[in-house]
XYZ file of C-alpha atoms in Angstrom:
234
model
C -49.009 -29.612 24.094
C -48.672 -25.889 24.755
C -48.098 -23.219 22.140
C -44.373 -22.869 22.909
C -43.708 -26.514 22.095
C -45.862 -26.350 18.981
C -43.877 -23.342 17.796
C -40.582 -25.046 18.629
C -41.516 -28.099 16.577
C -42.253 -25.821 13.639
C -38.815 -24.255 13.967
C -37.221 -27.692 14.269
C -39.040 -28.880 11.156
C -40.038 -32.013 13.038
C -43.255 -33.050 14.765
C -42.659 -35.615 17.483
C -44.572 -38.862 17.411
C -43.586 -39.290 21.065
C -44.046 -35.931 22.801
C -42.337 -37.285 25.917
C -39.021 -37.264 24.069
C -39.404 -33.581 23.297
C -40.206 -32.738 26.914
C -37.297 -34.810 28.192
C -34.899 -33.106 25.767
C -35.917 -29.734 27.200
C -35.651 -30.799 30.846
C -32.588 -29.750 32.832
C -31.431 -32.038 35.639
C -32.449 -29.364 38.166
C -36.110 -29.880 37.184
C -36.383 -33.588 37.870
C -35.051 -37.102 37.435
C -36.351 -37.496 33.867
C -33.817 -35.009 32.486
C -31.992 -34.661 29.183
C -28.458 -35.834 29.910
C -28.802 -39.277 28.321
C -30.361 -37.715 25.231
C -27.504 -35.212 25.160
C -25.015 -38.101 25.114
C -26.811 -39.668 22.168
C -27.271 -36.385 20.323
C -23.580 -35.549 20.642
C -22.734 -38.705 18.687
C -25.362 -38.038 16.017
C -24.179 -34.440 15.699
C -20.550 -35.501 15.277
C -21.464 -38.114 12.661
C -23.641 -35.753 10.638
C -21.228 -32.825 10.717
C -18.388 -35.204 9.822
C -20.369 -36.411 6.804
C -21.155 -32.864 5.655
C -17.504 -31.857 5.986
C -16.276 -35.015 4.237
C -18.524 -34.276 1.270
C -17.799 -30.539 1.153
C -14.006 -30.602 1.581
C -12.841 -33.479 -0.597
C -9.225 -32.320 -0.588
C -8.880 -31.825 3.182
C -7.015 -34.342 5.301
C -8.144 -35.933 8.566
C -6.494 -33.282 10.725
C -8.187 -30.418 8.907
C -11.574 -32.147 8.990
C -11.205 -32.833 12.710
C -10.384 -29.191 13.370
C -13.347 -27.994 11.310
C -15.691 -30.328 13.144
C -14.422 -29.145 16.539
C -15.024 -25.559 15.450
C -18.612 -26.310 14.440
C -19.759 -28.455 17.374
C -18.244 -26.333 20.152
C -20.392 -24.734 22.833
C -20.461 -21.297 21.202
C -21.893 -22.678 17.952
C -24.501 -24.776 19.726
C -25.441 -21.806 21.895
C -26.117 -19.715 18.786
C -28.187 -22.557 17.361
C -30.195 -22.755 20.595
C -30.982 -19.045 20.446
C -32.024 -19.330 16.800
C -34.406 -22.129 17.791
C -35.828 -20.111 20.669
C -34.886 -22.687 23.296
C -34.638 -20.320 26.300
C -38.421 -19.975 26.451
C -39.000 -23.728 26.175
C -36.529 -25.128 28.724
C -37.785 -26.778 31.903
C -35.672 -25.665 34.863
C -36.066 -25.647 38.614
C -37.281 -22.356 40.091
C -33.833 -21.699 41.524
C -32.056 -22.399 38.227
C -34.547 -20.258 36.347
C -34.098 -17.349 38.763
C -30.330 -17.700 38.379
C -30.593 -17.176 34.631
C -30.203 -20.820 33.605
C -32.338 -20.359 30.495
C -29.658 -18.040 29.112
C -26.619 -20.058 30.189
C -24.634 -21.162 27.113
C -23.729 -24.591 28.510
C -27.346 -25.461 29.341
C -28.581 -24.287 25.945
C -25.828 -26.120 24.066
C -26.653 -29.327 25.942
C -30.348 -28.907 25.069
C -29.547 -28.678 21.353
C -27.661 -31.961 21.538
C -30.510 -33.500 23.538
C -33.014 -32.431 20.880
C -30.890 -34.048 18.184
C -30.836 -37.248 20.233
C -34.581 -37.062 20.818
C -35.323 -36.668 17.114
C -33.010 -39.587 16.368
C -34.997 -41.822 18.736
C -38.316 -40.468 17.505
C -37.751 -40.827 13.761
C -34.267 -42.117 12.998
C -30.966 -40.834 11.703
C -32.291 -39.130 8.580
C -34.624 -36.917 10.592
C -31.907 -35.984 13.088
C -29.425 -35.335 10.281
C -31.954 -33.042 8.619
C -32.003 -30.841 11.727
C -28.196 -30.775 11.927
C -27.975 -29.894 8.250
C -30.474 -27.109 8.808
C -28.387 -25.707 11.649
C -24.925 -26.083 10.082
C -25.298 -27.055 6.425
C -25.429 -23.545 4.992
C -22.388 -22.489 6.991
C -20.423 -25.512 5.805
C -21.530 -25.161 2.183
C -20.433 -21.537 1.987
C -17.149 -21.906 3.871
C -13.599 -22.316 2.687
C -11.269 -24.738 4.436
C -9.025 -21.957 5.706
C -11.990 -20.150 7.290
C -11.931 -22.750 10.086
C -8.710 -21.481 11.566
C -7.120 -23.296 14.469
C -8.252 -21.918 17.785
C -5.658 -20.260 19.979
C -5.408 -23.134 22.480
C -4.731 -25.656 19.720
C -2.213 -23.420 17.989
C -0.387 -22.689 21.246
C -0.203 -26.378 22.126
C 1.137 -27.280 18.686
C 3.674 -24.403 18.841
C 5.003 -25.706 22.158
C 4.994 -29.370 21.163
C 6.923 -28.582 17.978
C 9.669 -27.252 20.251
C 9.367 -30.197 22.662
C 8.024 -27.994 25.416
C 5.252 -29.057 27.829
C 1.674 -28.059 27.151
C 0.344 -25.023 29.044
C -1.634 -25.173 32.278
C -4.863 -23.218 32.716
C -6.431 -22.081 35.976
C -9.300 -19.799 36.903
C -7.990 -16.677 38.606
C -11.331 -15.001 39.308
C -15.038 -15.288 38.612
C -17.298 -12.245 38.795
C -20.958 -11.431 38.156
C -24.229 -13.278 38.657
C -24.689 -16.876 37.522
C -26.420 -15.926 34.269
C -23.858 -13.251 33.375
C -20.575 -14.446 34.814
C -17.175 -13.255 33.675
C -14.112 -15.475 34.020
C -10.455 -14.569 34.314
C -8.106 -17.430 33.439
C -4.346 -17.745 33.535
C -2.437 -19.694 30.900
C 1.081 -20.603 32.051
C 4.101 -22.479 30.741
C 6.107 -23.110 33.887
C 9.313 -24.185 32.147
C 9.483 -20.764 30.476
C 8.388 -18.850 33.553
C 5.745 -17.267 31.309
C 2.036 -16.647 31.881
C -0.786 -14.607 30.385
C -4.368 -13.940 31.457
C -7.587 -13.695 29.505
C -11.176 -12.756 30.269
C -14.447 -13.999 28.812
C -18.121 -14.775 29.404
C -17.257 -18.472 29.700
C -14.238 -20.375 30.981
C -13.508 -21.586 27.463
C -13.588 -18.071 26.037
C -11.250 -16.842 28.778
C -8.863 -19.746 28.134
C -8.809 -18.924 24.442
C -8.041 -15.268 25.147
C -5.228 -16.190 27.544
C -3.775 -18.650 25.029
C -3.986 -16.031 22.286
C -2.087 -13.515 24.411
C 0.609 -16.005 25.377
C 0.999 -17.231 21.806
C 1.394 -13.669 20.521
C 4.181 -13.053 23.018
C 5.931 -16.293 22.087
C 5.724 -15.545 18.380
C 6.973 -12.001 18.897
C 10.069 -13.255 20.697
C 10.402 -16.472 18.673
C 12.694 -17.674 21.453
C 10.881 -20.417 23.422
C 14.129 -21.385 25.155
C 15.184 -17.811 25.845
C 14.776 -15.594 28.885
C 11.002 -15.090 28.605
C 9.281 -14.135 31.811
C 5.719 -13.282 32.827
């Protein structure tokens, strides 16, 4: 096993009994057939269970809706991307030459998927306790030091709830433009509520980030008017 994988195991706090699981967890589908997508599927479930347990224990007075929102905030792509960078995953990923040249090792979605795959790999290698230890190491301190209201609703959720409370249809999102190279793309997304004739756009380094920005802009305009059935126009 090369030095990069030895160093990664030290950062993970786990030494694999089956080194093939570690290699598979770090293998993008562009590299070969023995890639990490099945491990990602498994790791996603382990991650959700472990974070749910940590939140359940930490926030004894929070209801199901609040706990669900907190969990969504923690296991989203942005959080997993930060975890991947902290673990040094970009230098350990196995990508095709084309994907590597396109900046795949820095792509948030690929890195987030690799974190989930590693969690799944550790689960298969040593069981739930070992996988939960990694998750706790990545998120436990954040959860322990947080207050329930620090996990605010994201803009898309708040906008949807604002509209539904007024019996209006949920917004539609569409990509307006994509610019930049694959490893440093910028997205422009439109968020529209057709029944109101209202739309707003947002920009971000990922589609999700752009959607959130567009939702935030539209929600601000709706709140400022506080007239969802009035003459709002884009």
